[in-house]
Coordinates of C-alpha atoms in Angstrom, one line a residue:
Chain A
X2 CA 25.4 6.1 6.3
X3 CA 25.9 3.2 3.8
X4 CA 26.1 5.7 1.0
X5 CA 28.6 7.9 2.8
X6 CA 31.0 5.0 3.0
X7 CA 30.3 3.8 -0.5
X8 CA 30.9 7.4 -1.8
X9 CA 34.1 7.6 0.3
X10 CA 35.5 4.3 -1.0
X11 CA 34.6 5.0 -4.6
X12 CA 36.3 8.4 -4.4
X13 CA 39.4 6.9 -2.9
X14 CA 39.5 4.0 -5.4
X15 CA 39.0 6.4 -8.4
X16 CA 41.7 8.8 -7.1
X17 CA 44.2 5.9 -6.6
X18 CA 43.3 4.5 -10.1
X19 CA 43.7 7.8 -11.9
X20 CA 47.0 8.5 -10.0
X21 CA 48.3 5.0 -10.8
X22 CA 47.4 5.4 -14.5
X23 CA 49.3 8.7 -14.6
X24 CA 52.3 7.2 -12.9
X25 CA 52.4 4.3 -15.3
X26 CA 51.7 6.8 -18.2
X27 CA 48.7 4.8 -19.3
X28 CA 46.1 6.7 -21.3
X29 CA 42.6 5.3 -21.7
X30 CA 40.6 5.5 -24.9
X31 CA 37.2 7.1 -24.6
X32 CA 35.2 3.8 -24.8
X33 CA 37.4 2.3 -22.1
X34 CA 36.2 5.1 -19.8
X35 CA 32.6 4.5 -20.9
X36 CA 32.9 0.7 -20.2
X37 CA 34.5 1.4 -16.8
X38 CA 31.9 3.9 -15.8
X39 CA 29.1 1.5 -16.8
X40 CA 30.8 -1.1 -14.7
X41 CA 31.0 1.3 -11.7
X42 CA 27.3 2.1 -12.1
X43 CA 26.4 -1.6 -12.1
X44 CA 28.4 -2.1 -8.9
X45 CA 26.5 0.8 -7.3
X46 CA 23.2 -0.8 -8.5
X47 CA 24.2 -4.1 -7.0
X48 CA 25.0 -2.5 -3.6
X49 CA 21.7 -0.6 -3.6
X50 CA 19.7 -3.6 -4.6
X51 CA 21.4 -5.8 -1.9
X52 CA 20.8 -3.3 0.9
X53 CA 17.2 -2.4 -0.4
X54 CA 16.1 -6.0 -0.8
X55 CA 17.4 -6.8 2.7
X56 CA 15.3 -3.9 4.0
X57 CA 12.3 -5.3 2.2
X58 CA 13.0 -8.6 3.9
X59 CA 14.1 -10.8 1.1
X60 CA 17.6 -12.3 1.5
X61 CA 17.4 -14.5 -1.6
X62 CA 16.4 -11.5 -3.8
X63 CA 19.2 -9.5 -2.3
X64 CA 21.8 -12.1 -3.2
X65 CA 20.4 -12.9 -6.7
X66 CA 19.9 -9.2 -7.5
X67 CA 23.4 -8.2 -6.4
X68 CA 24.9 -11.1 -8.4
X69 CA 22.8 -10.1 -11.5
X70 CA 24.3 -6.6 -11.4
X71 CA 27.7 -7.4 -9.9
X72 CA 28.8 -10.1 -12.3
X73 CA 28.3 -8.0 -15.4
X74 CA 30.2 -5.2 -13.7
X75 CA 33.2 -7.5 -13.0
X76 CA 33.0 -8.7 -16.6
X77 CA 33.2 -5.1 -17.8
X78 CA 36.1 -4.3 -15.6
X79 CA 38.0 -7.4 -16.9
X80 CA 37.2 -6.2 -20.5
X81 CA 38.7 -2.8 -19.8
X82 CA 41.8 -4.3 -18.2
X83 CA 42.3 -6.7 -21.1
X84 CA 41.8 -3.9 -23.6
X85 CA 44.5 -1.8 -21.9
X86 CA 46.9 -4.6 -21.3
X87 CA 46.6 -5.9 -24.9
X88 CA 47.1 -2.4 -26.4
X89 CA 50.2 -1.9 -24.2
X90 CA 51.6 -5.3 -25.2
X91 CA 51.1 -4.4 -28.8
X92 CA 52.9 -1.1 -28.4
X93 CA 56.0 -2.7 -26.8
Chain B
X16 CA 47.3 40.2 2.3
X17 CA 43.7 41.4 2.1
X18 CA 42.6 38.4 0.2
X19 CA 44.9 35.9 1.9
X20 CA 42.4 34.2 4.2
X21 CA 39.4 34.8 2.1
X22 CA 38.5 36.2 -1.3
X23 CA 35.2 37.6 0.2
X24 CA 35.4 41.1 1.4
X25 CA 33.9 42.1 4.8
X26 CA 31.2 44.1 3.0
X27 CA 30.3 41.2 0.7
X28 CA 30.3 38.9 3.7
X29 CA 27.8 41.1 5.5
X30 CA 25.7 41.5 2.4
X31 CA 25.6 37.8 1.9
X32 CA 24.8 37.3 5.6
X33 CA 21.9 39.7 5.2
X34 CA 20.5 37.9 2.2
X35 CA 20.9 34.5 3.9
X36 CA 19.2 35.9 7.0
X37 CA 16.3 37.2 4.9
X38 CA 16.2 33.8 3.2
X39 CA 16.0 31.9 6.4
X40 CA 13.4 34.3 7.7
X41 CA 11.3 33.9 4.6
X42 CA 11.7 30.1 4.8
X43 CA 10.7 30.1 8.5
X44 CA 7.7 32.2 7.7
X45 CA 6.5 29.8 5.1
X46 CA 7.2 26.5 7.0
X47 CA 4.0 24.7 8.1
X48 CA 3.5 25.3 11.8
X49 CA -0.1 24.3 12.7
X50 CA -1.7 26.5 15.4
X51 CA -5.3 25.4 14.9
X52 CA -7.5 23.3 12.7
X53 CA -8.0 26.0 10.2
X54 CA -4.3 26.0 9.5
X55 CA -4.1 22.2 9.5
X56 CA -6.8 22.0 6.8
X57 CA -5.3 24.6 4.6
X58 CA -1.7 23.3 4.7
X59 CA -0.8 22.5 1.2
X60 CA 2.2 20.6 2.3
X61 CA 0.1 18.2 4.3
X62 CA -1.6 17.0 1.2
X63 CA -1.2 13.4 0.3
X64 CA 0.4 13.2 -3.1
X65 CA 0.2 10.1 -5.2
X66 CA 3.3 8.9 -7.1
X67 CA 3.8 10.7 -10.4
X68 CA 3.0 7.6 -12.4
X69 CA -0.4 7.1 -11.0
X70 CA -3.0 8.7 -13.3
X71 CA -6.4 10.1 -12.4
X72 CA -8.9 8.9 -14.9
X73 CA -12.6 9.6 -15.5
X74 CA -13.6 5.9 -15.3
X75 CA -12.2 3.0 -13.3
X76 CA -9.8 0.7 -15.1
X77 CA -12.6 -1.9 -15.4
X78 CA -15.9 -1.2 -17.3
X79 CA -18.9 -1.0 -15.1
X80 CA -22.5 -1.2 -16.5
X81 CA -24.4 0.4 -13.7
X82 CA -27.7 -0.6 -15.2
X83 CA -26.7 -4.3 -14.5
X84 CA -25.5 -3.7 -11.0
X85 CA -27.9 -4.8 -8.3
X86 CA -27.7 -3.9 -4.6
X87 CA -26.6 -7.0 -2.7
X88 CA -28.7 -8.7 0.0
X89 CA -26.7 -9.9 3.0
X90 CA -29.5 -12.2 4.0
X91 CA -28.4 -14.3 1.0
X92 CA -24.8 -13.3 0.6
X93 CA -22.0 -12.9 3.1
X94 CA -19.0 -10.6 3.3
X95 CA -19.1 -7.9 0.6
X96 CA -22.2 -9.3 -0.9
X97 CA -20.7 -12.7 -1.5
X98 CA -21.1 -16.0 0.2
X99 CA -17.8 -17.6 1.4
X100 CA -16.5 -20.7 3.0
X101 CA -16.3 -19.8 6.6
X102 CA -13.7 -21.6 8.8
X103 CA -15.6 -24.1 10.9
X104 CA -13.7 -23.2 14.1
X105 CA -12.2 -25.4 16.7
X106 CA -8.5 -26.1 17.3
X107 CA -6.6 -29.2 18.3
X108 CA -3.2 -29.5 19.8
X109 CA -0.6 -32.0 18.5
X110 CA 2.6 -31.9 20.6
X111 CA 3.7 -28.3 20.8
X112 CA 1.8 -27.3 17.7
X113 CA -1.7 -25.9 17.3
X114 CA -2.9 -28.3 14.6
X115 CA -6.2 -27.5 13.0
X116 CA -7.0 -31.1 12.2
X117 CA -8.0 -33.8 12.9
X118 CA -10.7 -32.9 15.2
X119 CA -10.4 -29.2 14.4
X120 CA -10.8 -26.9 11.5
X121 CA -10.4 -29.0 8.4
X122 CA -10.6 -25.8 6.2
X123 CA -7.3 -24.8 7.7
X124 CA -5.3 -27.7 6.3
X125 CA -4.8 -26.4 2.8
X126 CA -3.4 -23.1 4.2
X127 CA -1.0 -25.1 6.5
X128 CA 0.1 -27.3 3.5
X129 CA 0.7 -24.1 1.5
X130 CA 3.1 -22.6 4.2
X131 CA 4.9 -26.0 4.5
X132 CA 5.4 -26.1 0.7
X133 CA 7.1 -22.7 0.9
X134 CA 9.0 -23.3 4.1
X135 CA 9.7 -27.0 4.6
X136 CA 11.2 -26.3 8.0
X137 CA 8.0 -24.8 9.3
X138 CA 6.2 -27.3 11.5
X139 CA 3.0 -25.6 12.1
X140 CA 1.4 -22.8 14.2
X141 CA 2.5 -22.7 17.8
X142 CA 0.8 -21.8 21.1
X143 CA 2.2 -18.3 20.9
X144 CA 1.0 -17.9 17.3
X145 CA -2.5 -18.7 18.4
X146 CA -2.2 -16.5 21.5
X147 CA -1.1 -13.6 19.3
X148 CA -4.0 -14.2 17.0
X149 CA -6.4 -14.1 19.9
X150 CA -5.1 -10.8 21.3
X151 CA -7.0 -8.8 18.7
X152 CA -10.2 -9.7 20.6
X153 CA -8.9 -8.8 24.0
X154 CA -9.5 -5.0 23.5
X155 CA -13.1 -4.0 22.9
X156 CA -13.3 -2.5 19.5
X157 CA -14.4 1.1 19.4
X158 CA -18.1 1.1 18.6
X159 CA -18.8 2.2 15.1
X160 CA -22.5 3.2 15.0
X161 CA -24.3 4.0 11.9
X162 CA -26.1 6.8 13.7
X163 CA -23.7 9.2 15.5
X164 CA -23.6 8.8 19.3
X165 CA -23.0 12.6 19.6
X166 CA -20.3 12.3 22.2
X167 CA -18.7 15.6 21.0
X168 CA -20.5 19.0 21.6
X169 CA -22.2 20.4 18.6
X170 CA -21.8 24.0 17.5
X171 CA -25.3 24.8 18.7
X172 CA -24.3 23.8 22.2
X173 CA -21.6 26.4 22.1
X174 CA -24.0 28.9 20.6
X175 CA -21.8 29.0 17.4
X176 CA -22.7 28.6 13.7
X177 CA -21.4 25.4 12.1
X178 CA -18.1 25.4 10.4
X179 CA -18.1 26.4 6.7
X180 CA -15.4 25.8 4.1
X181 CA -15.2 25.3 0.4
X182 CA -15.4 21.7 -0.8
X183 CA -11.7 21.7 -1.6
X184 CA -10.8 23.0 1.9
X185 CA -13.1 20.5 3.4
X186 CA -11.5 17.6 1.5
X187 CA -8.0 18.6 2.6
X188 CA -9.3 18.9 6.2
X189 CA -10.8 15.4 6.1
X190 CA -7.7 14.0 4.4
X191 CA -5.4 15.5 6.9
X192 CA -7.5 14.2 9.8
X193 CA -7.7 10.7 8.3
X194 CA -4.0 10.6 7.7
X195 CA -3.5 11.6 11.4
X196 CA -5.7 8.7 12.4
X197 CA -3.8 6.2 10.3
X198 CA -5.6 6.3 6.9
X199 CA -3.7 5.6 3.7
X200 CA -5.1 6.8 0.4
X201 CA -8.2 8.9 0.8
X202 CA -10.9 9.6 -1.7
X203 CA -14.5 11.0 -1.9
X204 CA -17.5 10.0 -4.1
X205 CA -20.6 12.1 -4.6
X206 CA -23.4 9.6 -4.4
X207 CA -25.8 9.5 -7.4
X208 CA -28.4 7.0 -8.7
X209 CA -25.6 4.6 -9.8
X210 CA -23.2 4.8 -7.0
X211 CA -25.9 4.4 -4.4
X212 CA -25.9 0.8 -5.6
X213 CA -22.8 0.2 -3.5
X214 CA -25.2 0.1 -0.6
X215 CA -26.6 -3.3 0.3
X216 CA -30.4 -3.8 -0.2
X217 CA -30.6 -5.5 3.2
X218 CA -28.1 -6.0 6.0
X219 CA -28.6 -7.5 9.5
X220 CA -32.1 -8.3 8.5
X221 CA -32.9 -4.6 7.9
X222 CA -33.8 -3.0 4.6
X223 CA -31.4 -0.2 3.6
X224 CA -33.5 2.7 2.3
X225 CA -32.8 6.3 1.2
X226 CA -35.2 9.0 2.5
X227 CA -35.5 12.8 2.5
X228 CA -34.9 13.1 6.3
X229 CA -32.8 15.4 8.4
X230 CA -31.1 12.7 10.3
X231 CA -30.3 9.0 9.8
X232 CA -32.2 6.5 11.9
X233 CA -32.8 2.8 12.4
X234 CA -35.9 0.8 13.3
X235 CA -36.2 -2.9 13.8
X236 CA -36.9 -3.4 10.1
X237 CA -35.0 -0.7 8.3
X238 CA -31.9 1.5 8.2
X239 CA -32.6 4.9 6.8
X240 CA -29.9 6.7 4.9
X241 CA -30.6 10.5 4.5
X242 CA -30.5 11.6 0.9
X243 CA -28.7 14.8 2.0
X244 CA -25.6 12.8 3.2
X245 CA -24.4 12.5 -0.4
X246 CA -20.6 12.5 0.1
X247 CA -19.0 9.1 0.7
X248 CA -15.6 9.3 2.3
X249 CA -13.3 6.3 1.5
X250 CA -9.9 5.6 3.0
X251 CA -7.6 2.6 2.9
X252 CA -6.3 1.1 6.1
X253 CA -3.1 -0.9 5.7
X254 CA -2.4 -4.2 7.6
X255 CA 0.7 -4.2 9.7
X256 CA 3.3 -5.3 7.2
X257 CA 5.5 -7.5 9.4
X258 CA 2.5 -9.8 9.9
X259 CA 0.7 -9.1 6.7
X260 CA 3.6 -10.5 4.7
X261 CA 3.3 -13.7 6.8
X262 CA -0.3 -14.5 5.8
X263 CA -1.8 -17.1 6.0
X264 CA -0.1 -18.2 9.3
X265 CA -2.3 -18.0 12.4
X266 CA -0.1 -15.3 14.0
X267 CA -0.7 -13.1 11.0
X268 CA -4.4 -13.0 11.6
X269 CA -3.5 -10.5 14.3
X270 CA -2.7 -8.1 11.4
X271 CA -6.1 -8.7 9.8
X272 CA -8.1 -7.8 12.9
X273 CA -5.5 -5.4 14.2
X274 CA -6.1 -3.0 11.3
X275 CA -9.8 -3.3 11.8
X276 CA -9.3 -1.9 15.3
X277 CA -7.4 1.1 13.7
X278 CA -10.3 1.5 11.3
X279 CA -12.9 1.5 14.0
X280 CA -11.0 4.1 15.9
X281 CA -10.6 6.4 12.9
X282 CA -14.1 6.2 11.6
X283 CA -15.5 6.8 15.1
X284 CA -13.3 9.8 15.5
X285 CA -14.3 11.1 12.1
X286 CA -18.0 10.7 12.8
X287 CA -17.7 12.6 16.1
X288 CA -15.5 15.3 14.6
X289 CA -18.0 16.0 11.9
X290 CA -20.8 16.2 14.5
X291 CA -18.5 18.6 16.5
X292 CA -18.3 21.0 13.5
X293 CA -22.0 20.8 12.7
X294 CA -22.4 18.1 10.2
X295 CA -23.9 14.6 10.2
X296 CA -21.8 11.5 9.4
X297 CA -22.9 7.8 9.2
X298 CA -20.5 4.9 9.3
X299 CA -21.6 2.7 6.4
X300 CA -18.9 -0.1 6.4
X301 CA -21.5 -2.7 7.3
X302 CA -24.1 -1.7 4.7
X303 CA -21.9 -1.0 1.6
X304 CA -19.5 -3.1 -0.5
X305 CA -15.9 -2.0 -0.1
X306 CA -14.5 -2.7 -3.6
X307 CA -16.7 -0.5 -5.7
X308 CA -16.3 2.3 -3.2
X309 CA -12.5 2.0 -3.4
X310 CA -12.5 1.9 -7.2
X311 CA -14.8 4.9 -7.7
X312 CA -13.0 7.0 -5.1
X313 CA -9.6 6.2 -6.7
X314 CA -7.9 4.6 -3.8
X315 CA -7.1 1.5 -5.7
X316 CA -7.9 -0.8 -8.6
X317 CA -9.8 -4.1 -9.2
X318 CA -7.3 -6.9 -9.3
X319 CA -7.2 -10.7 -9.9
X320 CA -7.9 -11.4 -6.2
X321 CA -11.3 -9.7 -6.6
X322 CA -13.1 -8.0 -3.7
X323 CA -9.6 -6.7 -2.7
X324 CA -8.7 -3.1 -3.5
X325 CA -5.1 -2.9 -4.4
X326 CA -3.5 0.5 -4.3
X327 CA -0.3 1.6 -6.1
X328 CA 1.0 3.0 -2.8
X329 CA 0.3 0.2 -0.4
X330 CA -0.2 -2.8 -2.7
X331 CA -2.4 -5.6 -1.3
X332 CA -1.5 -4.8 2.3
X333 CA -4.5 -2.4 2.2
X334 CA -6.7 -4.6 4.3
X335 CA -9.9 -2.6 5.0
X336 CA -11.7 0.4 3.5
X337 CA -13.2 3.1 5.6
X338 CA -16.6 4.3 4.4
X339 CA -18.4 7.2 6.0
X340 CA -21.2 9.4 4.4
X341 CA -21.7 13.0 5.3
X342 CA -23.5 16.2 4.4
X343 CA -20.2 18.2 4.6
X344 CA -19.6 19.4 1.0
X345 CA -16.5 17.8 -0.3
X346 CA -14.4 17.9 -3.4
X347 CA -14.5 14.6 -5.1
X348 CA -11.7 12.4 -6.3
X349 CA -11.4 10.4 -9.6
X350 CA -10.6 6.7 -10.1
X351 CA -6.9 5.9 -10.8
X352 CA -4.9 4.0 -13.3
X353 CA -1.6 2.6 -12.2
X354 CA -1.6 -0.4 -14.5
X355 CA -2.4 -2.8 -11.7
X356 CA -5.5 -4.3 -13.2
X357 CA -3.7 -4.8 -16.5
X358 CA -0.7 -6.4 -14.8
X359 CA -3.0 -9.1 -13.4
X360 CA -3.6 -10.4 -16.9
X361 CA -0.2 -12.0 -17.0
X362 CA 1.0 -12.1 -13.4
X363 CA -1.3 -14.8 -11.7
X364 CA 1.1 -15.1 -8.6
X365 CA -1.9 -14.7 -6.2
X366 CA -3.9 -17.4 -8.0
X367 CA -1.0 -19.8 -7.8
X368 CA -0.6 -19.1 -4.1
X369 CA -4.2 -19.5 -3.1
X370 CA -4.5 -22.8 -1.1
X371 CA -8.1 -23.1 -2.0
X372 CA -8.0 -22.4 -5.7
X373 CA -10.4 -19.6 -5.2
X374 CA -8.7 -17.2 -7.7
X375 CA -9.3 -17.6 -11.4
X376 CA -6.3 -18.3 -13.7
X377 CA -8.0 -16.7 -16.8
X378 CA -5.9 -14.4 -19.1
X379 CA -8.4 -11.5 -19.0
X380 CA -11.2 -10.2 -16.7
X381 CA -14.8 -11.0 -17.6
X382 CA -18.3 -9.7 -17.7
X383 CA -19.6 -13.2 -17.0
X384 CA -20.7 -13.5 -13.4
X385 CA -22.8 -16.6 -14.0
X386 CA -19.7 -18.8 -14.2
X387 CA -18.8 -18.0 -10.6
X388 CA -21.6 -18.7 -8.1
X389 CA -22.4 -15.7 -5.9
X390 CA -20.5 -13.3 -8.1
X391 CA -22.2 -9.9 -8.7
X392 CA -23.1 -8.8 -12.2
X393 CA -22.4 -5.5 -14.0
X394 CA -18.7 -5.2 -14.4
X395 CA -15.9 -6.5 -16.7
X396 CA -13.4 -7.3 -13.9
X397 CA -11.7 -9.9 -11.9
X398 CA -14.0 -12.1 -9.7
X399 CA -13.2 -14.2 -6.7
X400 CA -14.6 -17.7 -6.5
X401 CA -16.0 -16.7 -3.2
X402 CA -17.6 -20.1 -2.5
X403 CA -14.1 -21.5 -2.4
X404 CA -12.4 -18.8 -0.4
X405 CA -11.7 -19.8 3.2
X406 CA -10.6 -16.3 4.2
X407 CA -7.3 -17.9 5.2
X408 CA -6.1 -14.4 5.9
X409 CA -4.7 -14.1 3.1
X410 CA -2.1 -16.0 1.2
X411 CA -3.0 -14.1 -2.0
X412 CA -2.5 -10.7 -0.5
X413 CA 0.9 -11.6 1.1
X414 CA 2.4 -12.4 -2.3
X415 CA 1.1 -9.6 -4.5
X416 CA 4.1 -8.0 -6.3
X417 CA 2.7 -4.5 -5.6
X418 CA 3.5 -5.0 -1.9
X419 CA 7.1 -4.0 -2.6
X420 CA 7.9 -1.0 -0.5
X421 CA 10.2 0.2 -3.3
X422 CA 13.3 0.1 -1.2
X423 CA 15.3 -1.2 -4.1
X424 CA 15.9 1.0 -7.2
X425 CA 14.6 -1.8 -9.4
X426 CA 11.2 -1.7 -7.7
X427 CA 11.1 2.1 -8.1
X428 CA 11.6 1.5 -11.8
X429 CA 9.1 -1.3 -12.2
X430 CA 6.1 0.5 -10.7
X431 CA 6.1 3.4 -13.2
X432 CA 7.0 1.1 -16.1
X433 CA 4.0 -1.1 -15.4
X434 CA 1.8 2.1 -15.6
X435 CA 3.2 3.2 -18.9
X436 CA 3.4 -0.1 -20.8
X437 CA 2.3 -3.8 -20.3
X438 CA 5.2 -5.1 -22.5
X439 CA 7.4 -6.1 -19.5
X440 CA 4.6 -7.3 -17.2
X441 CA 5.3 -11.0 -17.8
X442 CA 9.0 -10.5 -17.4
X443 CA 8.4 -8.6 -14.1
X444 CA 6.1 -11.3 -12.8
X445 CA 8.7 -14.0 -13.7
X446 CA 11.4 -12.1 -11.9
X447 CA 9.2 -11.8 -8.8
X448 CA 9.0 -15.6 -8.7
X449 CA 12.7 -16.1 -9.5
X450 CA 14.0 -13.7 -6.9
X451 CA 11.8 -15.2 -4.2
X452 CA 9.7 -12.2 -3.3
X453 CA 6.4 -13.0 -1.6
X454 CA 5.6 -14.5 1.7
X455 CA 7.9 -14.3 4.7
X456 CA 8.7 -17.3 6.9
X457 CA 6.2 -17.1 9.9
X458 CA 8.5 -18.3 12.7
X459 CA 11.1 -15.6 12.1
X460 CA 8.6 -13.0 13.5
X461 CA 9.6 -14.3 16.9
X462 CA 13.3 -14.2 16.4
X463 CA 14.0 -11.0 14.5
X464 CA 16.0 -8.7 16.6
X465 CA 14.1 -5.5 15.8
X466 CA 10.7 -4.8 14.5
X467 CA 9.5 -1.5 13.0
X468 CA 7.1 0.5 15.3
X469 CA 3.6 -0.8 15.0
X470 CA 4.9 -3.4 12.5
X471 CA 4.8 -1.0 9.5
X472 CA 7.8 -1.1 7.2
X473 CA 8.7 2.4 5.9
X474 CA 7.3 3.2 2.5
X475 CA 4.5 0.7 2.5
X476 CA 2.2 3.4 3.9
X477 CA 2.8 5.4 0.7
X478 CA 4.6 8.2 2.4

């Protein structure tokens, strides 16, 4: 059930993001897609680790593991955002 | 308008429906529906499959020099051919806690101090912990006689010939039965001159001897093992995880003896079943040493804890080892290599946990048994300092990294990696410590809202 909701939320977020990028006429360079997808995979890894470690009975491991994967994911998203915004600023 | 609602024509639809129906019919015909024992034993889908990364190997992951191995004598040695520090018994209440000292079991104090070091809020075992521990003795254990009690009818009594199958079919039959009775990983050894050394020389003040006789028997001075019963069936029985992970608290001792009850039930059933199909079986738990049986049958590996068979499927939660010999011809199994023994070189988590310092902190296993009193000779493996072990029940087993039921993707990645290369072993062990895996807080057993049935967490049974 968890993965049904995760899949649903990811699909909605990706759809909204792509639609927003189109509306704003923003085009991503290939490596920005790669960084973004790696970030998304890390987020999914963090969620799986959190849920799995709780099932294994280790709350501390759940928290530490999800932070270990989640923080790099957020850093990657920030990197993509900065790459896009700096490129657009340079264009205007 | 023809294709407005669908691009599939009626003819194509009917054709597809026919194909689908045929497919479903074929699938139904091949699904395993057991109508009798013959079908159960030949059901390939019922076979236990070990994880892909566990390799069958010709020799165990430790070197054994059988010429040096001697049959142990239980008049001199205790459990598994080794002497150990038995708890002195006796309990003493302090306030609402069952304190084991002063006035009680002084051997218990290091175990209690160990739990308090991990969980400072834990104040000690309580009355209900002790009551739970004692419940395992309230049900009389199923008798597990060496010589079969013959409670089932034999084929002769029905006027039928005994059951005959190929060794492979027989192995699958036994494996399916033992899984049905709660067994974990199951293996078979064909006894020879070397592997007969897993039998004690003497147990319960009786000499254990092999003879060319039709049936096993016992006298007041000897236990006679028939040479014809040359197949040794070995199966792991796993402790109930929810308490096993709380070793060495008093409550968790219920998991130690609880699984022995399952074992007794299973081996008694197996012995009687084999009699029922026309073969002889002898339960040899009490006259053999468990670890070499487990290694040779490939149900696990020798690990730093020593005298504990750790399996790649169930980790160190595998608490006891079923051992039954029979004259039913069986396909044999090989030892396994899952990198466990090698992982122990760098891990040392169990040794750090042991409240009694009974586990060596060396960097590699050793041939040297003289350095550890009571340790048997003949193998280059990990040895327990058995004279120091208090059988606390067991702090070492609760913290073994291989207990992870692989619910997290990272654990699913670690297990095969350990098998392939030892390069990351130290890193994995350090992460185990940092992430706080290991023992569970004992008191929480009483407050968790839902427990898994029979206390087994999914996956730990190796399914």
